[in-house]
JSON list of C-alpha atoms in Angstrom, two decimals:
[
{"chain": "T", "resi": 1, "resn": "MET", "atom": "CA", "xyz": [40.08, 46.66, -35.56]},
{"chain": "T", "resi": 2, "resn": "VAL", "atom": "CA", "xyz": [37.96, 44.35, -38.76]},
{"chain": "T", "resi": 3, "resn": "TYR", "atom": "CA", "xyz": [38.42, 41.26, -38.73]},
{"chain": "T", "resi": 4, "resn": "GLY", "atom": "CA", "xyz": [36.45, 38.71, -41.88]},
{"chain": "T", "resi": 5, "resn": "LEU", "atom": "CA", "xyz": [34.49, 35.74, -40.36]},
{"chain": "T", "resi": 6, "resn": "ARG", "atom": "CA", "xyz": [35.48, 33.01, -42.65]},
{"chain": "T", "resi": 7, "resn": "ASP", "atom": "CA", "xyz": [32.72, 29.48, -43.74]},
{"chain": "T", "resi": 8, "resn": "ASP", "atom": "CA", "xyz": [34.01, 27.64, -41.01]},
{"chain": "T", "resi": 9, "resn": "GLY", "atom": "CA", "xyz": [33.06, 30.81, -38.31]},
{"chain": "T", "resi": 10, "resn": "GLY", "atom": "CA", "xyz": [37.02, 31.30, -37.59]},
{"chain": "T", "resi": 11, "resn": "LEU", "atom": "CA", "xyz": [38.70, 34.64, -37.68]},
{"chain": "T", "resi": 12, "resn": "THR", "atom": "CA", "xyz": [40.81, 35.87, -40.92]},
{"chain": "T", "resi": 13, "resn": "ALA", "atom": "CA", "xyz": [43.81, 38.52, -39.86]},
{"chain": "T", "resi": 14, "resn": "PRO", "atom": "CA", "xyz": [43.11, 41.46, -39.80]},
{"chain": "T", "resi": 15, "resn": "LEU", "atom": "CA", "xyz": [41.21, 43.68, -42.45]},
{"chain": "T", "resi": 16, "resn": "SER", "atom": "CA", "xyz": [42.25, 46.74, -41.45]},
{"chain": "T", "resi": 17, "resn": "SER", "atom": "CA", "xyz": [43.17, 49.30, -37.57]},
{"chain": "T", "resi": 18, "resn": "VAL", "atom": "CA", "xyz": [42.94, 52.58, -36.65]},
{"chain": "T", "resi": 19, "resn": "ALA", "atom": "CA", "xyz": [43.93, 54.44, -33.70]},
{"chain": "T", "resi": 20, "resn": "HIS", "atom": "CA", "xyz": [43.10, 57.16, -31.89]},
{"chain": "T", "resi": 21, "resn": "SER", "atom": "CA", "xyz": [44.70, 59.99, -30.39]},
{"chain": "T", "resi": 22, "resn": "GLY", "atom": "CA", "xyz": [44.33, 62.44, -27.56]},
{"chain": "T", "resi": 23, "resn": "THR", "atom": "CA", "xyz": [44.00, 62.27, -23.71]},
{"chain": "T", "resi": 24, "resn": "GLY", "atom": "CA", "xyz": [41.14, 63.39, -21.33]},
{"chain": "T", "resi": 25, "resn": "PRO", "atom": "CA", "xyz": [41.34, 65.87, -17.94]},
{"chain": "T", "resi": 26, "resn": "ASP", "atom": "CA", "xyz": [41.00, 62.32, -15.74]},
{"chain": "T", "resi": 27, "resn": "ALA", "atom": "CA", "xyz": [44.97, 61.76, -15.59]},
{"chain": "T", "resi": 28, "resn": "ALA", "atom": "CA", "xyz": [44.09, 58.10, -13.73]},
{"chain": "T", "resi": 29, "resn": "ARG", "atom": "CA", "xyz": [41.81, 57.02, -16.51]},
{"chain": "T", "resi": 30, "resn": "GLN", "atom": "CA", "xyz": [42.52, 58.69, -19.36]},
{"chain": "T", "resi": 31, "resn": "GLU", "atom": "CA", "xyz": [46.13, 59.49, -20.05]},
{"chain": "T", "resi": 32, "resn": "ARG", "atom": "CA", "xyz": [45.30, 58.16, -23.44]},
{"chain": "T", "resi": 33, "resn": "PRO", "atom": "CA", "xyz": [43.09, 56.88, -25.61]},
{"chain": "T", "resi": 34, "resn": "HIS", "atom": "CA", "xyz": [41.18, 53.96, -24.52]},
{"chain": "T", "resi": 35, "resn": "ALA", "atom": "CA", "xyz": [38.18, 52.48, -27.32]},
{"chain": "T", "resi": 36, "resn": "HIS", "atom": "CA", "xyz": [35.90, 50.48, -24.40]},
{"chain": "T", "resi": 37, "resn": "SER", "atom": "CA", "xyz": [33.31, 49.55, -27.54]},
{"chain": "T", "resi": 38, "resn": "VAL", "atom": "CA", "xyz": [32.75, 49.33, -30.35]},
{"chain": "T", "resi": 39, "resn": "THR", "atom": "CA", "xyz": [28.61, 49.66, -31.94]},
{"chain": "T", "resi": 40, "resn": "GLU", "atom": "CA", "xyz": [27.72, 49.39, -35.24]},
{"chain": "T", "resi": 41, "resn": "THR", "atom": "CA", "xyz": [24.77, 50.99, -35.88]},
{"chain": "T", "resi": 42, "resn": "ILE", "atom": "CA", "xyz": [20.91, 49.28, -36.68]},
{"chain": "T", "resi": 43, "resn": "ALA", "atom": "CA", "xyz": [21.33, 50.32, -40.54]},
{"chain": "T", "resi": 44, "resn": "GLY", "atom": "CA", "xyz": [24.57, 48.03, -40.57]},
{"chain": "T", "resi": 45, "resn": "GLY", "atom": "CA", "xyz": [27.57, 49.84, -42.26]},
{"chain": "T", "resi": 46, "resn": "VAL", "atom": "CA", "xyz": [28.31, 52.57, -39.86]},
{"chain": "T", "resi": 47, "resn": "ALA", "atom": "CA", "xyz": [30.12, 51.84, -36.44]},
{"chain": "T", "resi": 48, "resn": "ILE", "atom": "CA", "xyz": [29.99, 54.02, -34.06]},
{"chain": "T", "resi": 49, "resn": "VAL", "atom": "CA", "xyz": [33.50, 53.57, -31.00]},
{"chain": "T", "resi": 50, "resn": "ALA", "atom": "CA", "xyz": [32.88, 54.48, -27.28]},
{"chain": "T", "resi": 51, "resn": "ASP", "atom": "CA", "xyz": [36.81, 56.22, -26.36]},
{"chain": "T", "resi": 52, "resn": "LEU", "atom": "CA", "xyz": [36.19, 56.90, -22.32]},
{"chain": "T", "resi": 53, "resn": "GLY", "atom": "CA", "xyz": [40.24, 58.13, -23.13]},
{"chain": "T", "resi": 54, "resn": "ILE", "atom": "CA", "xyz": [39.61, 60.71, -25.30]},
{"chain": "T", "resi": 55, "resn": "ASP", "atom": "CA", "xyz": [35.61, 61.36, -24.35]},
{"chain": "T", "resi": 56, "resn": "ARG", "atom": "CA", "xyz": [34.68, 60.73, -28.34]},
{"chain": "T", "resi": 57, "resn": "LEU", "atom": "CA", "xyz": [32.73, 58.91, -29.88]},
{"chain": "T", "resi": 58, "resn": "VAL", "atom": "CA", "xyz": [33.69, 58.39, -33.45]},
{"chain": "T", "resi": 59, "resn": "SER", "atom": "CA", "xyz": [32.68, 57.00, -36.10]},
{"chain": "T", "resi": 60, "resn": "TYR", "atom": "CA", "xyz": [33.50, 54.99, -39.27]},
{"chain": "T", "resi": 61, "resn": "ARG", "atom": "CA", "xyz": [32.21, 53.28, -42.50]},
{"chain": "T", "resi": 62, "resn": "ILE", "atom": "CA", "xyz": [32.44, 50.14, -42.66]},
{"chain": "T", "resi": 63, "resn": "GLY", "atom": "CA", "xyz": [33.47, 49.15, -46.26]},
{"chain": "T", "resi": 64, "resn": "PRO", "atom": "CA", "xyz": [33.03, 45.53, -48.71]},
{"chain": "T", "resi": 65, "resn": "ASP", "atom": "CA", "xyz": [37.17, 44.76, -47.47]},
{"chain": "T", "resi": 66, "resn": "GLY", "atom": "CA", "xyz": [36.48, 45.23, -44.00]},
{"chain": "T", "resi": 67, "resn": "GLY", "atom": "CA", "xyz": [38.39, 49.12, -44.32]},
{"chain": "T", "resi": 68, "resn": "LEU", "atom": "CA", "xyz": [37.14, 51.45, -41.74]},
{"chain": "T", "resi": 69, "resn": "THR", "atom": "CA", "xyz": [36.58, 54.80, -43.45]},
{"chain": "T", "resi": 70, "resn": "ARG", "atom": "CA", "xyz": [36.29, 57.78, -40.44]},
{"chain": "T", "resi": 71, "resn": "LEU", "atom": "CA", "xyz": [33.28, 59.60, -41.04]},
{"chain": "T", "resi": 72, "resn": "ALA", "atom": "CA", "xyz": [32.47, 61.94, -37.73]},
{"chain": "T", "resi": 73, "resn": "GLU", "atom": "CA", "xyz": [33.71, 62.38, -33.89]},
{"chain": "T", "resi": 74, "resn": "SER", "atom": "CA", "xyz": [31.70, 63.77, -31.36]},
{"chain": "T", "resi": 75, "resn": "ALA", "atom": "CA", "xyz": [33.29, 65.69, -28.14]},
{"chain": "T", "resi": 76, "resn": "LEU", "atom": "CA", "xyz": [31.11, 64.93, -24.71]},
{"chain": "T", "resi": 77, "resn": "ALA", "atom": "CA", "xyz": [31.79, 66.42, -21.47]},
{"chain": "T", "resi": 78, "resn": "PRO", "atom": "CA", "xyz": [35.40, 66.58, -20.61]},
{"chain": "T", "resi": 79, "resn": "GLY", "atom": "CA", "xyz": [36.18, 63.80, -17.88]},
{"chain": "T", "resi": 80, "resn": "ALA", "atom": "CA", "xyz": [32.62, 62.05, -19.24]},
{"chain": "T", "resi": 81, "resn": "GLY", "atom": "CA", "xyz": [34.50, 58.76, -19.92]},
{"chain": "T", "resi": 82, "resn": "PRO", "atom": "CA", "xyz": [32.08, 57.45, -22.42]},
{"chain": "T", "resi": 83, "resn": "ARG", "atom": "CA", "xyz": [32.06, 53.30, -22.03]},
{"chain": "T", "resi": 84, "resn": "HIS", "atom": "CA", "xyz": [28.87, 51.51, -23.99]},
{"chain": "T", "resi": 85, "resn": "VAL", "atom": "CA", "xyz": [26.15, 52.31, -26.70]},
{"chain": "T", "resi": 86, "resn": "ALA", "atom": "CA", "xyz": [22.38, 51.39, -26.83]},
{"chain": "T", "resi": 87, "resn": "LEU", "atom": "CA", "xyz": [21.14, 52.27, -30.20]},
{"chain": "T", "resi": 88, "resn": "HIS", "atom": "CA", "xyz": [17.49, 52.88, -30.13]},
{"chain": "T", "resi": 89, "resn": "PRO", "atom": "CA", "xyz": [15.19, 50.49, -32.58]},
{"chain": "T", "resi": 90, "resn": "GLY", "atom": "CA", "xyz": [14.32, 53.09, -34.51]},
{"chain": "T", "resi": 91, "resn": "GLY", "atom": "CA", "xyz": [17.70, 54.11, -35.49]},
{"chain": "T", "resi": 92, "resn": "ARG", "atom": "CA", "xyz": [17.12, 57.63, -34.85]},
{"chain": "T", "resi": 93, "resn": "PHE", "atom": "CA", "xyz": [19.56, 57.92, -31.50]},
{"chain": "T", "resi": 94, "resn": "VAL", "atom": "CA", "xyz": [21.95, 56.50, -29.57]},
{"chain": "T", "resi": 95, "resn": "PHE", "atom": "CA", "xyz": [22.63, 56.38, -25.79]},
{"chain": "T", "resi": 96, "resn": "VAL", "atom": "CA", "xyz": [25.79, 56.21, -23.67]},
{"chain": "T", "resi": 97, "resn": "MET", "atom": "CA", "xyz": [26.59, 55.51, -20.99]},
{"chain": "T", "resi": 98, "resn": "ASN", "atom": "CA", "xyz": [29.57, 57.65, -19.40]},
{"chain": "T", "resi": 99, "resn": "GLU", "atom": "CA", "xyz": [31.18, 55.33, -16.66]},
{"chain": "T", "resi": 100, "resn": "LEU", "atom": "CA", "xyz": [33.76, 58.62, -15.26]},
{"chain": "T", "resi": 101, "resn": "ASP", "atom": "CA", "xyz": [31.20, 61.04, -14.51]},
{"chain": "T", "resi": 102, "resn": "SER", "atom": "CA", "xyz": [27.86, 58.90, -14.24]},
{"chain": "T", "resi": 103, "resn": "THR", "atom": "CA", "xyz": [26.20, 60.43, -16.81]},
{"chain": "T", "resi": 104, "resn": "VAL", "atom": "CA", "xyz": [23.25, 59.20, -19.42]},
{"chain": "T", "resi": 105, "resn": "VAL", "atom": "CA", "xyz": [23.37, 60.87, -22.73]},
{"chain": "T", "resi": 106, "resn": "SER", "atom": "CA", "xyz": [20.89, 60.46, -25.59]},
{"chain": "T", "resi": 107, "resn": "LEU", "atom": "CA", "xyz": [22.05, 61.77, -29.29]},
{"chain": "T", "resi": 108, "resn": "ALA", "atom": "CA", "xyz": [20.27, 62.27, -32.38]},
{"chain": "T", "resi": 109, "resn": "LEU", "atom": "CA", "xyz": [22.19, 59.65, -35.19]},
{"chain": "T", "resi": 110, "resn": "ASP", "atom": "CA", "xyz": [22.84, 61.09, -38.57]},
{"chain": "T", "resi": 111, "resn": "GLU", "atom": "CA", "xyz": [23.65, 57.72, -40.51]},
{"chain": "T", "resi": 112, "resn": "ALA", "atom": "CA", "xyz": [24.16, 59.77, -44.21]},
{"chain": "T", "resi": 113, "resn": "SER", "atom": "CA", "xyz": [27.21, 61.76, -42.03]},
{"chain": "T", "resi": 114, "resn": "GLY", "atom": "CA", "xyz": [27.47, 59.06, -39.04]},
{"chain": "T", "resi": 115, "resn": "ARG", "atom": "CA", "xyz": [27.32, 62.26, -37.30]},
{"chain": "T", "resi": 116, "resn": "LEU", "atom": "CA", "xyz": [26.00, 62.53, -33.24]},
{"chain": "T", "resi": 117, "resn": "THR", "atom": "CA", "xyz": [24.20, 65.66, -32.11]},
{"chain": "T", "resi": 118, "resn": "GLU", "atom": "CA", "xyz": [24.01, 65.69, -28.36]},
{"chain": "T", "resi": 119, "resn": "ILE", "atom": "CA", "xyz": [20.22, 65.79, -27.16]},
{"chain": "T", "resi": 120, "resn": "ASP", "atom": "CA", "xyz": [20.03, 65.51, -23.27]},
{"chain": "T", "resi": 121, "resn": "THR", "atom": "CA", "xyz": [22.05, 64.37, -20.47]},
{"chain": "T", "resi": 122, "resn": "LYS", "atom": "CA", "xyz": [20.89, 62.55, -16.88]},
{"chain": "T", "resi": 123, "resn": "PRO", "atom": "CA", "xyz": [23.05, 62.29, -14.12]},
{"chain": "T", "resi": 124, "resn": "ALA", "atom": "CA", "xyz": [22.78, 58.19, -13.51]},
{"chain": "T", "resi": 125, "resn": "VAL", "atom": "CA", "xyz": [22.99, 58.22, -9.79]},
{"chain": "T", "resi": 126, "resn": "PRO", "atom": "CA", "xyz": [21.40, 60.81, -6.71]},
{"chain": "T", "resi": 127, "resn": "ALA", "atom": "CA", "xyz": [24.16, 63.62, -6.01]},
{"chain": "T", "resi": 128, "resn": "ALA", "atom": "CA", "xyz": [25.72, 62.16, -3.43]},
{"chain": "T", "resi": 129, "resn": "ALA", "atom": "CA", "xyz": [26.69, 59.19, -4.61]},
{"chain": "T", "resi": 130, "resn": "ARG", "atom": "CA", "xyz": [28.35, 60.74, -7.85]},
{"chain": "T", "resi": 131, "resn": "ASP", "atom": "CA", "xyz": [32.09, 60.64, -5.87]},
{"chain": "T", "resi": 132, "resn": "GLY", "atom": "CA", "xyz": [31.71, 56.85, -5.44]},
{"chain": "T", "resi": 133, "resn": "ASN", "atom": "CA", "xyz": [30.05, 55.26, -9.03]},
{"chain": "T", "resi": 134, "resn": "HIS", "atom": "CA", "xyz": [31.54, 54.04, -11.28]},
{"chain": "T", "resi": 135, "resn": "CYS", "atom": "CA", "xyz": [28.86, 52.95, -14.70]},
{"chain": "T", "resi": 136, "resn": "ALA", "atom": "CA", "xyz": [29.44, 50.39, -16.54]},
{"chain": "T", "resi": 137, "resn": "ASP", "atom": "CA", "xyz": [26.81, 49.36, -19.50]},
{"chain": "T", "resi": 138, "resn": "ILE", "atom": "CA", "xyz": [23.74, 50.53, -20.39]},
{"chain": "T", "resi": 139, "resn": "GLN", "atom": "CA", "xyz": [20.53, 48.44, -23.17]},
{"chain": "T", "resi": 140, "resn": "ILE", "atom": "CA", "xyz": [17.42, 49.14, -24.07]},
{"chain": "T", "resi": 141, "resn": "SER", "atom": "CA", "xyz": [14.20, 47.85, -24.14]},
{"chain": "T", "resi": 142, "resn": "PRO", "atom": "CA", "xyz": [12.65, 45.95, -27.36]},
{"chain": "T", "resi": 143, "resn": "ASP", "atom": "CA", "xyz": [10.32, 48.39, -28.02]},
{"chain": "T", "resi": 144, "resn": "GLY", "atom": "CA", "xyz": [13.07, 51.54, -27.21]},
{"chain": "T", "resi": 145, "resn": "ARG", "atom": "CA", "xyz": [10.83, 53.42, -24.80]},
{"chain": "T", "resi": 146, "resn": "PHE", "atom": "CA", "xyz": [13.24, 52.65, -21.56]},
{"chain": "T", "resi": 147, "resn": "LEU", "atom": "CA", "xyz": [17.00, 52.30, -20.83]},
{"chain": "T", "resi": 148, "resn": "TYR", "atom": "CA", "xyz": [19.23, 50.42, -18.21]},
{"chain": "T", "resi": 149, "resn": "GLY", "atom": "CA", "xyz": [22.02, 51.53, -17.08]},
{"chain": "T", "resi": 150, "resn": "SER", "atom": "CA", "xyz": [24.33, 50.17, -13.57]},
{"chain": "T", "resi": 151, "resn": "ASN", "atom": "CA", "xyz": [25.85, 51.45, -11.64]},
{"chain": "T", "resi": 152, "resn": "ARG", "atom": "CA", "xyz": [29.17, 50.23, -9.99]},
{"chain": "T", "resi": 153, "resn": "GLY", "atom": "CA", "xyz": [29.63, 51.85, -6.20]},
{"chain": "T", "resi": 154, "resn": "HIS", "atom": "CA", "xyz": [25.73, 52.81, -6.01]},
{"chain": "T", "resi": 155, "resn": "ASP", "atom": "CA", "xyz": [24.83, 48.83, -6.72]},
{"chain": "T", "resi": 156, "resn": "SER", "atom": "CA", "xyz": [21.92, 49.56, -9.09]},
{"chain": "T", "resi": 157, "resn": "VAL", "atom": "CA", "xyz": [20.01, 49.59, -12.15]},
{"chain": "T", "resi": 158, "resn": "ALA", "atom": "CA", "xyz": [19.40, 53.34, -13.42]},
{"chain": "T", "resi": 159, "resn": "VAL", "atom": "CA", "xyz": [15.97, 53.10, -15.41]},
{"chain": "T", "resi": 160, "resn": "PHE", "atom": "CA", "xyz": [14.98, 55.87, -17.27]},
{"chain": "T", "resi": 161, "resn": "SER", "atom": "CA", "xyz": [12.19, 56.33, -20.50]},
{"chain": "T", "resi": 162, "resn": "VAL", "atom": "CA", "xyz": [12.88, 57.63, -23.71]},
{"chain": "T", "resi": 163, "resn": "ASP", "atom": "CA", "xyz": [11.37, 60.27, -25.35]},
{"chain": "T", "resi": 164, "resn": "GLN", "atom": "CA", "xyz": [9.89, 58.89, -28.43]},
{"chain": "T", "resi": 165, "resn": "LYS", "atom": "CA", "xyz": [9.36, 61.27, -30.22]},
{"chain": "T", "resi": 166, "resn": "THR", "atom": "CA", "xyz": [12.34, 64.16, -29.08]},
{"chain": "T", "resi": 167, "resn": "GLY", "atom": "CA", "xyz": [14.74, 61.20, -27.29]},
{"chain": "T", "resi": 168, "resn": "THR", "atom": "CA", "xyz": [15.26, 63.39, -24.22]},
{"chain": "T", "resi": 169, "resn": "LEU", "atom": "CA", "xyz": [14.76, 61.19, -21.27]},
{"chain": "T", "resi": 170, "resn": "ALA", "atom": "CA", "xyz": [13.44, 61.34, -18.00]},
{"chain": "T", "resi": 171, "resn": "LEU", "atom": "CA", "xyz": [14.83, 58.63, -14.77]},
{"chain": "T", "resi": 172, "resn": "VAL", "atom": "CA", "xyz": [11.73, 56.16, -13.55]},
{"chain": "T", "resi": 173, "resn": "ASP", "atom": "CA", "xyz": [14.12, 54.02, -10.97]},
{"chain": "T", "resi": 174, "resn": "HIS", "atom": "CA", "xyz": [17.02, 53.01, -9.42]},
{"chain": "T", "resi": 175, "resn": "ALA", "atom": "CA", "xyz": [16.29, 49.87, -8.48]},
{"chain": "T", "resi": 176, "resn": "PRO", "atom": "CA", "xyz": [19.19, 47.70, -6.43]},
{"chain": "T", "resi": 177, "resn": "CYS", "atom": "CA", "xyz": [21.39, 45.87, -8.79]},
{"chain": "T", "resi": 178, "resn": "GLY", "atom": "CA", "xyz": [20.98, 42.40, -6.43]},
{"chain": "T", "resi": 179, "resn": "GLY", "atom": "CA", "xyz": [24.85, 41.99, -5.38]},
{"chain": "T", "resi": 180, "resn": "ALA", "atom": "CA", "xyz": [27.70, 44.21, -5.54]},
{"chain": "T", "resi": 181, "resn": "THR", "atom": "CA", "xyz": [29.75, 45.53, -8.46]},
{"chain": "T", "resi": 182, "resn": "PRO", "atom": "CA", "xyz": [27.07, 45.61, -11.59]},
{"chain": "T", "resi": 183, "resn": "ARG", "atom": "CA", "xyz": [29.33, 45.27, -14.50]},
{"chain": "T", "resi": 184, "resn": "ASN", "atom": "CA", "xyz": [27.25, 44.45, -16.85]},
{"chain": "T", "resi": 185, "resn": "LEU", "atom": "CA", "xyz": [22.86, 43.64, -18.29]},
{"chain": "T", "resi": 186, "resn": "ALA", "atom": "CA", "xyz": [21.69, 42.08, -20.37]},
{"chain": "T", "resi": 187, "resn": "LEU", "atom": "CA", "xyz": [17.56, 41.92, -21.54]},
{"chain": "T", "resi": 188, "resn": "THR", "atom": "CA", "xyz": [16.13, 39.02, -22.28]},
{"chain": "T", "resi": 189, "resn": "PRO", "atom": "CA", "xyz": [14.31, 39.14, -26.49]},
{"chain": "T", "resi": 190, "resn": "SER", "atom": "CA", "xyz": [10.73, 39.21, -24.60]},
{"chain": "T", "resi": 191, "resn": "GLY", "atom": "CA", "xyz": [12.20, 42.14, -22.76]},
{"chain": "T", "resi": 192, "resn": "ARG", "atom": "CA", "xyz": [10.76, 40.17, -19.94]},
{"chain": "T", "resi": 193, "resn": "HIS", "atom": "CA", "xyz": [13.64, 39.59, -17.29]},
{"chain": "T", "resi": 194, "resn": "LEU", "atom": "CA", "xyz": [16.30, 41.59, -17.16]},
{"chain": "T", "resi": 195, "resn": "PHE", "atom": "CA", "xyz": [20.19, 40.09, -16.03]},
{"chain": "T", "resi": 196, "resn": "SER", "atom": "CA", "xyz": [22.59, 42.05, -13.41]},
{"chain": "T", "resi": 197, "resn": "ALA", "atom": "CA", "xyz": [26.20, 40.28, -13.48]},
{"chain": "T", "resi": 198, "resn": "ASN", "atom": "CA", "xyz": [26.78, 41.85, -10.29]},
{"chain": "T", "resi": 199, "resn": "GLN", "atom": "CA", "xyz": [31.33, 40.85, -10.36]},
{"chain": "T", "resi": 200, "resn": "ASN", "atom": "CA", "xyz": [31.77, 41.17, -6.85]},
{"chain": "T", "resi": 201, "resn": "ALA", "atom": "CA", "xyz": [29.23, 39.09, -5.22]},
{"chain": "T", "resi": 202, "resn": "ASP", "atom": "CA", "xyz": [29.44, 36.17, -7.31]},
{"chain": "T", "resi": 203, "resn": "ARG", "atom": "CA", "xyz": [25.87, 36.15, -8.91]},
{"chain": "T", "resi": 204, "resn": "ILE", "atom": "CA", "xyz": [24.05, 37.03, -11.72]},
{"chain": "T", "resi": 205, "resn": "SER", "atom": "CA", "xyz": [20.58, 38.93, -10.15]},
{"chain": "T", "resi": 206, "resn": "ILE", "atom": "CA", "xyz": [17.61, 38.08, -12.54]},
{"chain": "T", "resi": 207, "resn": "PHE", "atom": "CA", "xyz": [14.48, 40.72, -12.51]},
{"chain": "T", "resi": 208, "resn": "ALA", "atom": "CA", "xyz": [10.96, 40.85, -14.22]},
{"chain": "T", "resi": 209, "resn": "ARG", "atom": "CA", "xyz": [10.96, 43.54, -16.20]},
{"chain": "T", "resi": 210, "resn": "ASP", "atom": "CA", "xyz": [7.26, 45.68, -16.33]},
{"chain": "T", "resi": 211, "resn": "ALA", "atom": "CA", "xyz": [6.93, 46.24, -19.79]},
{"chain": "T", "resi": 212, "resn": "ALA", "atom": "CA", "xyz": [4.54, 49.76, -19.53]},
{"chain": "T", "resi": 213, "resn": "THR", "atom": "CA", "xyz": [6.53, 51.62, -16.52]},
{"chain": "T", "resi": 214, "resn": "GLY", "atom": "CA", "xyz": [9.63, 50.34, -16.67]},
{"chain": "T", "resi": 215, "resn": "ARG", "atom": "CA", "xyz": [10.62, 49.42, -13.32]},
{"chain": "T", "resi": 216, "resn": "LEU", "atom": "CA", "xyz": [12.40, 46.06, -12.60]},
{"chain": "T", "resi": 217, "resn": "ALA", "atom": "CA", "xyz": [11.22, 43.73, -9.19]},
{"chain": "T", "resi": 218, "resn": "ASP", "atom": "CA", "xyz": [13.60, 41.35, -8.11]},
{"chain": "T", "resi": 219, "resn": "THR", "atom": "CA", "xyz": [12.50, 38.03, -8.60]},
{"chain": "T", "resi": 220, "resn": "GLY", "atom": "CA", "xyz": [14.84, 36.18, -5.85]},
{"chain": "T", "resi": 221, "resn": "ARG", "atom": "CA", "xyz": [16.21, 34.04, -8.36]},
{"chain": "T", "resi": 222, "resn": "PHE", "atom": "CA", "xyz": [19.71, 34.10, -9.15]},
{"chain": "T", "resi": 223, "resn": "ILE", "atom": "CA", "xyz": [22.92, 32.40, -10.74]},
{"chain": "T", "resi": 224, "resn": "GLU", "atom": "CA", "xyz": [25.71, 31.53, -8.85]},
{"chain": "T", "resi": 225, "resn": "ILE", "atom": "CA", "xyz": [29.15, 32.25, -10.86]},
{"chain": "T", "resi": 226, "resn": "GLY", "atom": "CA", "xyz": [32.20, 33.44, -9.30]},
{"chain": "T", "resi": 227, "resn": "THR", "atom": "CA", "xyz": [33.50, 36.76, -10.92]},
{"chain": "T", "resi": 228, "resn": "PRO", "atom": "CA", "xyz": [30.52, 37.74, -13.55]},
{"chain": "T", "resi": 229, "resn": "MET", "atom": "CA", "xyz": [31.53, 40.16, -15.79]},
{"chain": "T", "resi": 230, "resn": "CYS", "atom": "CA", "xyz": [29.31, 39.92, -19.01]},
{"chain": "T", "resi": 231, "resn": "VAL", "atom": "CA", "xyz": [26.16, 38.21, -19.92]},
{"chain": "T", "resi": 232, "resn": "LYS", "atom": "CA", "xyz": [24.93, 37.14, -23.58]},
{"chain": "T", "resi": 233, "resn": "ILE", "atom": "CA", "xyz": [22.13, 35.75, -24.49]},
{"chain": "T", "resi": 234, "resn": "VAL", "atom": "CA", "xyz": [21.80, 33.32, -27.97]},
{"chain": "T", "resi": 235, "resn": "ARG", "atom": "CA", "xyz": [18.45, 34.18, -29.21]}
]
C-alpha cells in the first residue's frame, strides 16, 4: 500500500495497493502470502517486497502518482521465508535474510527491469543450531563491505564480508547478541556501533564495530527497555 505525505507530515488516503497470491511449503508460516518488508532501491523509484509466505521477492515501479507497476518476481528456495532486505550502497547488490531456513542470500539487481539474480547463499547459523533458529533483521555497513544478520534462537549476530566485485559472501563471525531474541539491528551512520534489540531480554545491547575486520565487540553498555522490537537512528 502506498500513501502520500502531506506538507504537515500527515498521510493522505491510500494511493494504491497490491496483493500477492500463493503459499509455501511451511504450513505453519506460509499458508498465505506475507509481505514482510518493503525496501526502496538506492536509485529510488523501485520497491522490493520480501514476501515470507511465498518465498519471493517482488519488484514494483513506483509511479509519480504513487501507483505500483509489477516489474519482476524472483523465487528463492522453497521454505526460505524472506524477511528483510539490505541494499549495497553501490546499488548493484541486494541481500536478504531468510527467516525460515536461516540463510543469507546475495543477489544482483538490474535497476531497469527490477530483476534480481541470485549470486550466493550462506547459512546464518552453524548446522547444529539451524532447527531452533529463526533469522530476523539484516543490516549493511556504510561502506558495503560487511553484513550483519540477527539470529533468534542462536541469539547471535552473524557477520559476513561482501566481495565488492562479485557480491559473494564469507562468514566472519557469530557474535553473541548480548541478550535473547535479537529481533532488530541498527548501525550508526558512522558505522562505529551496532545496536541489537534483544526482545526477550528487555535490553538493547551496544556493540563497537571494527571497520577493518567487521567484527563486533560488546561494549558492556546497554539500554534497559521492555520488549524492544525495533531500533531506528535519526540523523
